[in-house]
């Protein structure tokens, strides 16, 4: 099958490569001419701009936009909407807020354009492992593009089958799903990332308890000096909390158990925030997911106004003077 | 009535003064001779040591120990137990863990000694406002010492009476209660402090949201530059969240709205921690009180191992490099 | 001064009464003719509709809308905007989302209409205690309406002055502030309610720990049967956590220490939710305020899907069968 | 090698079987004679009591106690200590609190007895997958018993090796570690379970957000009816949050996406609680792990006293009447 791809960063470039390796053809564009040339060298058809890209695609055209969420994606989709013809399809593979998908799908529908949102997990490992995809949009159009999705997905691989599954629809087992109408793909991906924050924070807190058990703030007889790398490694094998994130943690710890090259200022992206907002809209309690997000906010501040206010109150009622830590 | 007082720090000294102002007599001891002299100048009988103090007390003697929790209190009580006679009473007015009270009461009982635990709230303001006291121990002995407690307590004051109260026991309205057997006083005081942490954190977080609404991280049209001092002040008057802690906050903000003399390293004392442990023992969910305690722990670290681990995972799955904040 | 008031529920009616008691005049409207008649009997000028109300007001007119947030308020303001003349003012005293204020102010400005948002705390006690008001909008217009605000506010009352305040602007001390431009009033009120949730939850969790200390799930020697009403009462006097919310708690407990007439399904309103969203936008960590909101969500469910999923996992890895509690 | 095993429940029985399958011999005892017979039929030497078991073991004897933590384990170890001879070893493979291990090791050392604590993860799957073991105690004795541990452990299996590991000690890669002195094994296992609670809660909350996105509390245009089973399945393949707990979740959902056979009353065991206590002792913030524990406490109550108190306050300040949910 043929696919247009706009945005040849880490994700977009590897998506093109994974498709071509499986016999698909791609027409690619990036504002960096070098990125286009590099991919053309790998077999893609390079385009010099959006119009050129669309012109080089067979009808009905399908264009995968793989750009940073927000203005870059929005502007590109708006521009594409002016170039594409009825029956063509825009796929947003980035980290778009699902309500933007709903809005876009409504705007594009009267023009006869299809809009597909694809939440994509897999990061830098996707080229090798395949991409786990959560897809929203019209069911028939998702079906038409199935060859693309099936190639990008990890496939059954060596992972054990889940007993009891007996669905005609085998897509989930191959690593991609049609989650629902426009926005549903990004909604599921959003919650995926919200969960990710929670799981990461759970490991991080636990290892902090292990690490600080050796602190000289504790009485000597209560201390253990534990080997973080060995603990992460052993939990990978047969323990209840084995996971891919733990694999990555073990990898990091095997090479630097102090994690000294990191400062601990942790970024967050939209999905964690939107998950909190979605839960608030639904009145679903998510104390762990929200707390995990807040821990990232906190990690980026040396001290907060809130902290200083606590100190001020303590001085106020008890005359307590801060002891520098 | 007569009371022995050991420990003439901010609390112990003011307790002696408040008692004497109301006509009670005190025999006082502190390891600092200067502290003893200062209080003797205010009318107390000074003692040169525990034995001297006990010798100067009429029988049955009552000795109020007002020392830091832990070893100082424990050692003093052990020493007193060897000096006092059956029928005498030890009062621990410090911040002792309630299980230590239970243990001590059991140890002292066979010797014929009474043990009373008094959780005391009021901080540096107690001399003026009176002390809110939560008392544990034998009901009859607490009753015998009632003149002491009634003097130390704030009394009815100008605070509105609570409609519907029609108890014979008017002590709560006067600012002190007999909470139950040994340890019950400190247990109630412990939970009091646990609640205090939660309330303080609630204010602190809210003011942080107000303050950061002026941050230049936000788009200009979404910013407000709010006046923290005015907001605290206005909430003191007629709002649902008026409180004494808010009064203190308004006081701090009126004099320095940036709270710039505080670094934001917030100490915690035993009670907040023990409240978490008590809740865990009871299987009672206290996410807010525990989170407030954890916020204090976090305030004392620049970055945690947990934070660095999050960064390491992010690098592992997404190649994300930390951006210094 | 003269004020038009639309919406004569508990809040609107009492606002009118408090104004008239202080010599102001009011023109009032409510969709319930009975509510209008009742207030007319108290001295107000009744109106039969929005047009009638506006017609009865001197120029420039000021109309206070005191209706439920959302459609009722929005529709009324839209209708008023078509009736009022340049120089007139609309005041929204309800619980509006501050971003709606910003939008409305922008829409009304080209028509020459002023828009003032007033966040009002005080609940059913406002008639007696006065209303704590946080006001957003044009500074000059807020100043022009000052007689109204000053009357509605609690005033200095018997509350101790805050040492160190030396501002020319004494409004905060009288119980109202001009917080900033349009929306700033409701923004401050929103955070006020967010804090309120946190404080309420802190008390609630603490009392739960006290209450459950008597549970027969604990070994007998670890139990205390504590008197909730006495504890709330004693904390009102001299303790660090005395507050108006505690006064109300003591009142409730004095009359029913089991709180048996409540089921424990706790509602929430927009402000708590919007506070979470505002903090997320600002990247300010508010674990306590968010957790307090989530506790309310949780209180309204008997069991969640999340709970069942935990049970399913426990069965999955450990064969653990649920024990009915 | 030869091992005595006391306690032939799900764990103890399978441990015996896994050892015998690999050529070790076992002498086994359980208070249920049937359990002993069943294992004898599988090749074990049955014992009629502790003395008989010890008598049937070669010297130095090693006895693995696999009983519920608390009194059953404690009493058995006390009894064994009276029977075993210097040089013999007691292994506690249960879920013991690590401070009990420290105490026991101290008590047994003067008698010449070794004490080894083994935290074991793997649940009902251990017979097949092997047991992930975290071991505390004397290094030399742990080394002597290595053939036992190596057999019980999962081994390298098909799990990818962690790049960068170049330790002489390959035990972690085989699924077991010597964590440190007495108690260190159970300490690491304790934190493992604390993390487990956090991860489980993260998934559970996320799925709740997904599930409730179809709730008819939301406006129709904001709803998605998502397929929980497909989502769990797709995340198993290439997503960042793939894990064994997710595998189990997918398994449960494939067979009953409503999880209707579970009520949602979630039990907790000691480890989650002790993790909170350890973190409090260390002053390490673990808001996510603690919140996950509290969610379990909350899941077991229909309504809490805390909830009712919130309702009482809301009635107090706002006249709000509870709406039954």
mmCIF file of C-alpha atoms in Angstrom, chain C:
data_model
loop_
_atom_site.group_PDB
_atom_site.id
_atom_site.type_symbol
_atom_site.label_atom_id
_atom_site.label_comp_id
_atom_site.label_asym_id
_atom_site.label_seq_id
_atom_site.Cartn_x
_atom_site.Cartn_y
_atom_site.Cartn_z
ATOM 1 C CA UNK C 1 -27.225 53.141 46.246
ATOM 2 C CA UNK C 2 -29.528 51.202 43.970
ATOM 3 C CA UNK C 3 -29.021 47.644 42.746
ATOM 4 C CA UNK C 4 -30.980 45.355 40.496
ATOM 5 C CA UNK C 5 -30.954 41.732 41.619
ATOM 6 C CA UNK C 6 -31.941 38.746 39.521
ATOM 7 C CA UNK C 7 -32.374 35.444 41.302
ATOM 8 C CA UNK C 8 -33.931 35.479 44.750
ATOM 9 C CA UNK C 9 -32.839 32.133 46.118
ATOM 10 C CA UNK C 10 -31.135 31.788 49.465
ATOM 11 C CA UNK C 11 -28.211 33.933 48.396
ATOM 12 C CA UNK C 12 -29.926 36.536 46.213
ATOM 13 C CA UNK C 13 -32.744 37.142 48.656
ATOM 14 C CA UNK C 14 -30.424 37.638 51.592
ATOM 15 C CA UNK C 15 -28.165 39.930 49.593
ATOM 16 C CA UNK C 16 -31.171 42.133 48.872
ATOM 17 C CA UNK C 17 -32.198 42.105 52.522
ATOM 18 C CA UNK C 18 -28.728 42.945 53.798
ATOM 19 C CA UNK C 19 -28.527 45.860 51.356
ATOM 20 C CA UNK C 20 -31.924 47.259 52.276
ATOM 21 C CA UNK C 21 -31.195 46.973 55.981
ATOM 22 C CA UNK C 22 -28.312 49.356 55.355
ATOM 23 C CA UNK C 23 -30.360 51.888 53.391
ATOM 24 C CA UNK C 24 -29.813 50.791 49.808
ATOM 25 C CA UNK C 25 -32.700 50.242 47.432
ATOM 26 C CA UNK C 26 -33.214 47.181 45.267
ATOM 27 C CA UNK C 27 -35.194 46.219 42.201
ATOM 28 C CA UNK C 28 -35.628 42.488 42.160
ATOM 29 C CA UNK C 29 -36.719 39.749 39.798
ATOM 30 C CA UNK C 30 -37.088 36.003 40.033
ATOM 31 C CA UNK C 31 -38.941 33.592 37.772
ATOM 32 C CA UNK C 32 -40.945 32.706 40.865
ATOM 33 C CA UNK C 33 -43.508 35.489 41.372
ATOM 34 C CA UNK C 34 -43.823 34.393 45.005
ATOM 35 C CA UNK C 35 -40.141 35.061 45.615
ATOM 36 C CA UNK C 36 -40.559 38.543 44.160
ATOM 37 C CA UNK C 37 -43.629 39.242 46.300
ATOM 38 C CA UNK C 38 -41.888 38.039 49.436
ATOM 39 C CA UNK C 39 -39.035 40.420 48.884
ATOM 40 C CA UNK C 40 -41.309 43.260 47.868
ATOM 41 C CA UNK C 41 -42.955 42.796 51.259
ATOM 42 C CA UNK C 42 -39.507 43.399 52.752
ATOM 43 C CA UNK C 43 -39.179 46.679 50.889
ATOM 44 C CA UNK C 44 -37.792 45.812 47.475
ATOM 45 C CA UNK C 45 -39.252 47.012 44.192
ATOM 46 C CA UNK C 46 -40.494 43.934 42.368
ATOM 47 C CA UNK C 47 -40.064 43.511 38.637
ATOM 48 C CA UNK C 48 -42.010 41.303 36.257
ATOM 49 C CA UNK C 49 -39.105 40.482 33.974
ATOM 50 C CA UNK C 50 -35.667 41.577 32.846
ATOM 51 C CA UNK C 51 -36.967 44.486 30.758
ATOM 52 C CA UNK C 52 -39.136 45.701 33.575
ATOM 53 C CA UNK C 53 -36.252 45.429 36.011
ATOM 54 C CA UNK C 54 -33.909 47.410 33.798
ATOM 55 C CA UNK C 55 -36.605 50.014 33.144
ATOM 56 C CA UNK C 56 -37.006 50.544 36.876
ATOM 57 C CA UNK C 57 -33.295 51.192 37.454
ATOM 58 C CA UNK C 58 -31.655 54.620 37.384
ATOM 59 C CA UNK C 59 -28.772 55.120 34.967
ATOM 60 C CA UNK C 60 -26.109 53.858 34.952
ATOM 61 C CA UNK C 61 -27.793 50.643 36.005
ATOM 62 C CA UNK C 62 -26.086 47.864 37.955
ATOM 63 C CA UNK C 63 -27.631 44.405 37.901
ATOM 64 C CA UNK C 64 -26.476 41.603 40.169
ATOM 65 C CA UNK C 65 -27.145 38.153 38.705
ATOM 66 C CA UNK C 66 -27.347 35.547 41.452
ATOM 67 C CA UNK C 67 -28.259 32.349 39.646
ATOM 68 C CA UNK C 68 -26.823 28.861 39.316
ATOM 69 C CA UNK C 69 -23.639 28.860 37.229
ATOM 70 C CA UNK C 70 -23.911 27.608 33.664
ATOM 71 C CA UNK C 71 -26.951 28.038 31.460
ATOM 72 C CA UNK C 72 -29.191 30.002 33.868
ATOM 73 C CA UNK C 73 -26.526 32.653 34.410
ATOM 74 C CA UNK C 74 -25.270 32.632 30.837
ATOM 75 C CA UNK C 75 -28.718 33.018 29.312
ATOM 76 C CA UNK C 76 -29.667 35.810 31.683
ATOM 77 C CA UNK C 77 -26.496 37.750 30.980
ATOM 78 C CA UNK C 78 -26.980 37.359 27.262
ATOM 79 C CA UNK C 79 -30.527 38.666 27.580
ATOM 80 C CA UNK C 80 -29.430 41.562 29.810
ATOM 81 C CA UNK C 81 -26.757 42.513 27.307
ATOM 82 C CA UNK C 82 -29.504 43.150 24.796
ATOM 83 C CA UNK C 83 -31.440 45.384 27.158
ATOM 84 C CA UNK C 84 -28.834 47.386 29.053
ATOM 85 C CA UNK C 85 -27.282 50.602 27.722
ATOM 86 C CA UNK C 86 -23.658 51.689 27.479
ATOM 87 C CA UNK C 87 -22.308 52.529 30.922
ATOM 88 C CA UNK C 88 -24.468 49.924 32.646
ATOM 89 C CA UNK C 89 -22.948 47.059 34.619
ATOM 90 C CA UNK C 90 -23.626 43.373 34.966
ATOM 91 C CA UNK C 91 -22.412 41.692 38.157
ATOM 92 C CA UNK C 92 -22.187 37.914 38.257
ATOM 93 C CA UNK C 93 -22.267 36.889 41.914
ATOM 94 C CA UNK C 94 -22.596 33.157 41.234
ATOM 95 C CA UNK C 95 -20.061 30.390 40.953
ATOM 96 C CA UNK C 96 -18.993 30.998 37.389
ATOM 97 C CA UNK C 97 -15.852 29.523 35.842
ATOM 98 C CA UNK C 98 -13.394 32.394 35.577
ATOM 99 C CA UNK C 99 -12.637 31.757 31.918
ATOM 100 C CA UNK C 100 -16.298 32.408 31.195
ATOM 101 C CA UNK C 101 -15.897 35.777 32.921
ATOM 102 C CA UNK C 102 -12.955 36.658 30.702
ATOM 103 C CA UNK C 103 -14.926 35.721 27.621
ATOM 104 C CA UNK C 104 -17.999 37.654 28.705
ATOM 105 C CA UNK C 105 -16.064 40.788 29.604
ATOM 106 C CA UNK C 106 -14.552 40.734 26.137
ATOM 107 C CA UNK C 107 -17.949 40.327 24.524
ATOM 108 C CA UNK C 108 -19.608 43.056 26.571
ATOM 109 C CA UNK C 109 -16.868 45.649 26.285
ATOM 110 C CA UNK C 110 -17.590 46.680 22.686
ATOM 111 C CA UNK C 111 -21.188 47.316 23.766
ATOM 112 C CA UNK C 112 -19.998 49.701 26.463
ATOM 113 C CA UNK C 113 -21.175 47.373 29.219
ATOM 114 C CA UNK C 114 -19.157 46.717 32.354
ATOM 115 C CA UNK C 115 -18.778 43.202 33.660
ATOM 116 C CA UNK C 116 -17.941 42.488 37.288
ATOM 117 C CA UNK C 117 -17.472 39.008 38.735
ATOM 118 C CA UNK C 118 -17.934 38.492 42.450
ATOM 119 C CA UNK C 119 -16.915 35.305 44.163
ATOM 120 C CA UNK C 120 -18.973 35.122 47.326
ATOM 121 C CA UNK C 121 -18.303 32.969 50.357
ATOM 122 C CA UNK C 122 -20.502 32.828 53.379
ATOM 123 C CA UNK C 123 -23.275 30.443 52.446
ATOM 124 C CA UNK C 124 -26.432 30.505 54.474
ATOM 125 C CA UNK C 125 -24.707 32.529 57.184
ATOM 126 C CA UNK C 126 -24.100 35.566 54.986
ATOM 127 C CA UNK C 127 -27.171 37.537 55.989
ATOM 128 C CA UNK C 128 -25.970 37.520 59.563
ATOM 129 C CA UNK C 129 -22.170 37.416 59.185
ATOM 130 C CA UNK C 130 -21.831 39.307 55.929
ATOM 131 C CA UNK C 131 -20.396 38.030 52.682
ATOM 132 C CA UNK C 132 -16.710 37.590 52.014
ATOM 133 C CA UNK C 133 -16.313 38.864 48.447
ATOM 134 C CA UNK C 134 -13.569 38.504 45.868
ATOM 135 C CA UNK C 135 -14.201 40.881 42.997
ATOM 136 C CA UNK C 136 -12.879 40.985 39.438
ATOM 137 C CA UNK C 137 -13.318 43.643 36.781
ATOM 138 C CA UNK C 138 -12.524 47.236 35.985
ATOM 139 C CA UNK C 139 -11.045 48.978 39.026
ATOM 140 C CA UNK C 140 -12.956 52.217 38.561
ATOM 141 C CA UNK C 141 -16.301 50.469 38.238
ATOM 142 C CA UNK C 142 -15.598 48.331 41.283
ATOM 143 C CA UNK C 143 -14.829 51.572 43.103
ATOM 144 C CA UNK C 144 -18.088 53.169 41.936
ATOM 145 C CA UNK C 145 -20.033 50.227 43.342
ATOM 146 C CA UNK C 146 -18.099 50.301 46.594
ATOM 147 C CA UNK C 147 -21.103 51.266 48.764
ATOM 148 C CA UNK C 148 -22.814 48.042 47.721
ATOM 149 C CA UNK C 149 -19.807 45.866 48.467
ATOM 150 C CA UNK C 150 -19.069 47.573 51.758
ATOM 151 C CA UNK C 151 -22.572 46.917 52.989
ATOM 152 C CA UNK C 152 -22.558 43.282 51.931
ATOM 153 C CA UNK C 153 -19.145 42.609 53.470
ATOM 154 C CA UNK C 154 -18.771 41.513 57.084
ATOM 155 C CA UNK C 155 -16.753 44.586 58.055
ATOM 156 C CA UNK C 156 -14.086 44.697 60.713
ATOM 157 C CA UNK C 157 -16.367 43.069 63.262
ATOM 158 C CA UNK C 158 -14.766 41.679 66.393
ATOM 159 C CA UNK C 159 -11.978 39.885 64.562
ATOM 160 C CA UNK C 160 -8.470 40.864 65.659
ATOM 161 C CA UNK C 161 -6.659 43.177 63.274
ATOM 162 C CA UNK C 162 -3.635 41.678 61.516
ATOM 163 C CA UNK C 163 -0.476 43.325 62.817
ATOM 164 C CA UNK C 164 1.661 44.915 60.152
ATOM 165 C CA UNK C 165 -1.082 45.795 57.684
ATOM 166 C CA UNK C 166 -0.657 49.384 56.677
ATOM 167 C CA UNK C 167 -2.309 49.603 53.309
ATOM 168 C CA UNK C 168 -4.302 52.550 52.125
ATOM 169 C CA UNK C 169 -6.721 49.991 50.711
ATOM 170 C CA UNK C 170 -8.709 48.774 53.715
ATOM 171 C CA UNK C 171 -11.152 46.664 51.757
ATOM 172 C CA UNK C 172 -9.574 43.316 52.625
ATOM 173 C CA UNK C 173 -9.994 44.094 56.300
ATOM 174 C CA UNK C 174 -13.644 44.819 55.678
ATOM 175 C CA UNK C 175 -14.090 41.492 53.961
ATOM 176 C CA UNK C 176 -13.903 42.214 50.243
ATOM 177 C CA UNK C 177 -11.141 42.740 47.718
ATOM 178 C CA UNK C 178 -10.692 43.866 44.180
ATOM 179 C CA UNK C 179 -8.637 40.902 43.054
ATOM 180 C CA UNK C 180 -7.873 42.021 39.506
ATOM 181 C CA UNK C 181 -9.412 42.207 36.025
ATOM 182 C CA UNK C 182 -12.409 40.198 34.837
ATOM 183 C CA UNK C 183 -12.393 36.655 36.196
ATOM 184 C CA UNK C 184 -9.932 37.372 38.980
ATOM 185 C CA UNK C 185 -12.711 37.431 41.557
ATOM 186 C CA UNK C 186 -14.057 34.049 40.590
ATOM 187 C CA UNK C 187 -10.537 32.687 40.251
ATOM 188 C CA UNK C 188 -9.714 33.558 43.853
ATOM 189 C CA UNK C 189 -13.066 32.203 44.987
ATOM 190 C CA UNK C 190 -12.416 29.017 43.030
ATOM 191 C CA UNK C 191 -9.122 28.433 44.838
ATOM 192 C CA UNK C 192 -10.867 29.268 48.104
ATOM 193 C CA UNK C 193 -13.207 26.372 47.513
ATOM 194 C CA UNK C 194 -10.358 24.129 46.460
ATOM 195 C CA UNK C 195 -8.704 24.847 49.794
ATOM 196 C CA UNK C 196 -12.025 24.283 51.528
ATOM 197 C CA UNK C 197 -12.174 20.753 50.120
ATOM 198 C CA UNK C 198 -8.676 20.068 51.391
ATOM 199 C CA UNK C 199 -9.360 21.380 54.885
ATOM 200 C CA UNK C 200 -12.639 19.520 55.163
ATOM 201 C CA UNK C 201 -10.966 16.291 54.109
ATOM 202 C CA UNK C 202 -8.163 16.834 56.631
ATOM 203 C CA UNK C 203 -10.653 17.111 59.489
ATOM 204 C CA UNK C 204 -12.720 14.216 58.158
ATOM 205 C CA UNK C 205 -9.741 11.875 57.902
ATOM 206 C CA UNK C 206 -8.518 12.824 61.344
ATOM 207 C CA UNK C 207 -11.879 12.201 62.976
ATOM 208 C CA UNK C 208 -12.070 8.906 61.139
ATOM 209 C CA UNK C 209 -8.777 7.859 62.747
ATOM 210 C CA UNK C 210 -10.162 8.881 66.141
ATOM 211 C CA UNK C 211 -13.460 7.114 65.596
ATOM 212 C CA UNK C 212 -11.973 3.886 64.316
ATOM 213 C CA UNK C 213 -9.578 3.710 67.252
ATOM 214 C CA UNK C 214 -12.545 2.174 69.018
ATOM 215 C CA UNK C 215 -13.130 -0.412 66.314
ATOM 216 C CA UNK C 216 -13.290 -4.024 67.353
ATOM 217 C CA UNK C 217 -10.968 -4.810 64.457
ATOM 218 C CA UNK C 218 -8.185 -3.622 66.755
ATOM 219 C CA UNK C 219 -6.894 -5.731 69.644
ATOM 220 C CA UNK C 220 -8.772 -4.697 72.811
ATOM 221 C CA UNK C 221 -5.700 -3.228 74.490
ATOM 222 C CA UNK C 222 -5.177 -0.883 71.550
ATOM 223 C CA UNK C 223 -8.669 0.566 71.522
ATOM 224 C CA UNK C 224 -9.921 3.895 72.810
ATOM 225 C CA UNK C 225 -13.553 4.872 72.746
ATOM 226 C CA UNK C 226 -13.230 8.560 72.145
ATOM 227 C CA UNK C 227 -15.901 11.235 72.386
ATOM 228 C CA UNK C 228 -16.050 12.930 68.978
ATOM 229 C CA UNK C 229 -18.196 15.824 70.176
ATOM 230 C CA UNK C 230 -15.900 16.650 73.071
ATOM 231 C CA UNK C 231 -12.822 16.479 70.885
ATOM 232 C CA UNK C 232 -14.253 18.848 68.285
ATOM 233 C CA UNK C 233 -15.334 21.166 71.049
ATOM 234 C CA UNK C 234 -12.021 21.208 72.853
ATOM 235 C CA UNK C 235 -10.101 21.898 69.648
ATOM 236 C CA UNK C 236 -12.192 25.033 69.151
ATOM 237 C CA UNK C 237 -10.435 26.520 72.176
ATOM 238 C CA UNK C 238 -6.818 27.451 71.928
ATOM 239 C CA UNK C 239 -5.739 24.678 69.557
ATOM 240 C CA UNK C 240 -3.774 25.282 66.381
ATOM 241 C CA UNK C 241 -6.571 23.879 64.224
ATOM 242 C CA UNK C 242 -9.474 25.985 65.447
ATOM 243 C CA UNK C 243 -11.537 27.264 62.535
ATOM 244 C CA UNK C 244 -15.048 28.031 61.465
ATOM 245 C CA UNK C 245 -15.329 24.633 59.776
ATOM 246 C CA UNK C 246 -14.404 23.077 63.106
ATOM 247 C CA UNK C 247 -17.095 25.175 64.793
ATOM 248 C CA UNK C 248 -19.612 23.718 62.379
ATOM 249 C CA UNK C 249 -18.270 20.233 62.965
ATOM 250 C CA UNK C 250 -18.586 20.650 66.720
ATOM 251 C CA UNK C 251 -22.147 21.813 66.181
ATOM 252 C CA UNK C 252 -23.009 18.768 64.112
ATOM 253 C CA UNK C 253 -21.335 16.383 66.545
ATOM 254 C CA UNK C 254 -22.944 17.952 69.609
ATOM 255 C CA UNK C 255 -26.287 16.995 68.180
ATOM 256 C CA UNK C 256 -25.408 13.620 66.655
ATOM 257 C CA UNK C 257 -21.955 12.249 67.280
ATOM 258 C CA UNK C 258 -22.596 9.330 64.924
ATOM 259 C CA UNK C 259 -23.617 11.655 62.081
ATOM 260 C CA UNK C 260 -26.138 8.962 61.365
ATOM 261 C CA UNK C 261 -28.461 11.119 59.363
ATOM 262 C CA UNK C 262 -25.853 11.401 56.620
ATOM 263 C CA UNK C 263 -25.116 8.609 54.186
ATOM 264 C CA UNK C 264 -21.707 9.905 53.179
ATOM 265 C CA UNK C 265 -22.378 10.526 49.488
ATOM 266 C CA UNK C 266 -20.588 13.827 49.112
ATOM 267 C CA UNK C 267 -21.360 16.184 46.250
ATOM 268 C CA UNK C 268 -18.815 18.469 44.663
ATOM 269 C CA UNK C 269 -19.274 21.642 42.690
ATOM 270 C CA UNK C 270 -17.270 23.134 39.851
ATOM 271 C CA UNK C 271 -14.735 25.057 41.902
ATOM 272 C CA UNK C 272 -12.945 22.033 43.289
ATOM 273 C CA UNK C 273 -12.640 20.580 39.802
ATOM 274 C CA UNK C 274 -11.505 23.835 38.229
ATOM 275 C CA UNK C 275 -8.862 24.259 40.901
ATOM 276 C CA UNK C 276 -7.339 20.970 39.797
ATOM 277 C CA UNK C 277 -7.426 22.090 36.187
ATOM 278 C CA UNK C 278 -5.876 25.458 37.034
ATOM 279 C CA UNK C 279 -3.069 23.783 38.964
ATOM 280 C CA UNK C 280 -2.432 21.416 36.082
ATOM 281 C CA UNK C 281 -2.247 24.359 33.686
ATOM 282 C CA UNK C 282 0.192 26.108 36.018
ATOM 283 C CA UNK C 283 2.183 22.921 36.712
ATOM 284 C CA UNK C 284 1.681 23.502 40.441
ATOM 285 C CA UNK C 285 1.555 20.323 42.536
ATOM 286 C CA UNK C 286 -1.628 20.123 44.588
ATOM 287 C CA UNK C 287 -1.786 16.526 45.749
ATOM 288 C CA UNK C 288 -3.854 17.346 48.815
ATOM 289 C CA UNK C 289 -6.480 19.428 47.049
ATOM 290 C CA UNK C 290 -6.821 16.914 44.222
ATOM 291 C CA UNK C 291 -6.985 13.983 46.606
ATOM 292 C CA UNK C 292 -9.728 15.718 48.554
ATOM 293 C CA UNK C 293 -11.751 16.058 45.359
ATOM 294 C CA UNK C 294 -11.164 12.416 44.480
ATOM 295 C CA UNK C 295 -12.327 11.365 47.946
ATOM 296 C CA UNK C 296 -15.671 12.965 47.140
ATOM 297 C CA UNK C 297 -15.902 11.181 43.809
ATOM 298 C CA UNK C 298 -15.124 7.944 45.607
ATOM 299 C CA UNK C 299 -17.686 8.591 48.317
ATOM 300 C CA UNK C 300 -20.450 8.445 45.749
ATOM 301 C CA UNK C 301 -19.644 4.947 44.495
ATOM 302 C CA UNK C 302 -20.238 1.740 46.361
ATOM 303 C CA UNK C 303 -17.472 0.017 44.460
ATOM 304 C CA UNK C 304 -15.515 1.106 41.419
ATOM 305 C CA UNK C 305 -14.395 -0.744 38.350
ATOM 306 C CA UNK C 306 -10.889 0.017 39.595
ATOM 307 C CA UNK C 307 -11.547 -1.903 42.806
ATOM 308 C CA UNK C 308 -12.828 -4.905 40.925
ATOM 309 C CA UNK C 309 -9.769 -4.826 38.703
ATOM 310 C CA UNK C 310 -7.504 -4.979 41.742
ATOM 311 C CA UNK C 311 -9.382 -8.036 42.902
ATOM 312 C CA UNK C 312 -9.091 -9.602 39.475
ATOM 313 C CA UNK C 313 -5.325 -9.092 39.427
ATOM 314 C CA UNK C 314 -4.946 -10.503 42.913
ATOM 315 C CA UNK C 315 -6.847 -13.581 41.827
ATOM 316 C CA UNK C 316 -4.677 -13.733 38.740
ATOM 317 C CA UNK C 317 -1.295 -13.805 40.400
ATOM 318 C CA UNK C 318 -2.079 -15.268 43.772
ATOM 319 C CA UNK C 319 -5.354 -17.127 43.475
ATOM 320 C CA UNK C 320 -6.676 -14.788 46.141
ATOM 321 C CA UNK C 321 -10.414 -15.007 46.527
ATOM 322 C CA UNK C 322 -12.246 -11.938 47.787
ATOM 323 C CA UNK C 323 -13.425 -12.115 51.335
ATOM 324 C CA UNK C 324 -16.681 -10.202 51.678
ATOM 325 C CA UNK C 325 -16.163 -7.392 54.168
#
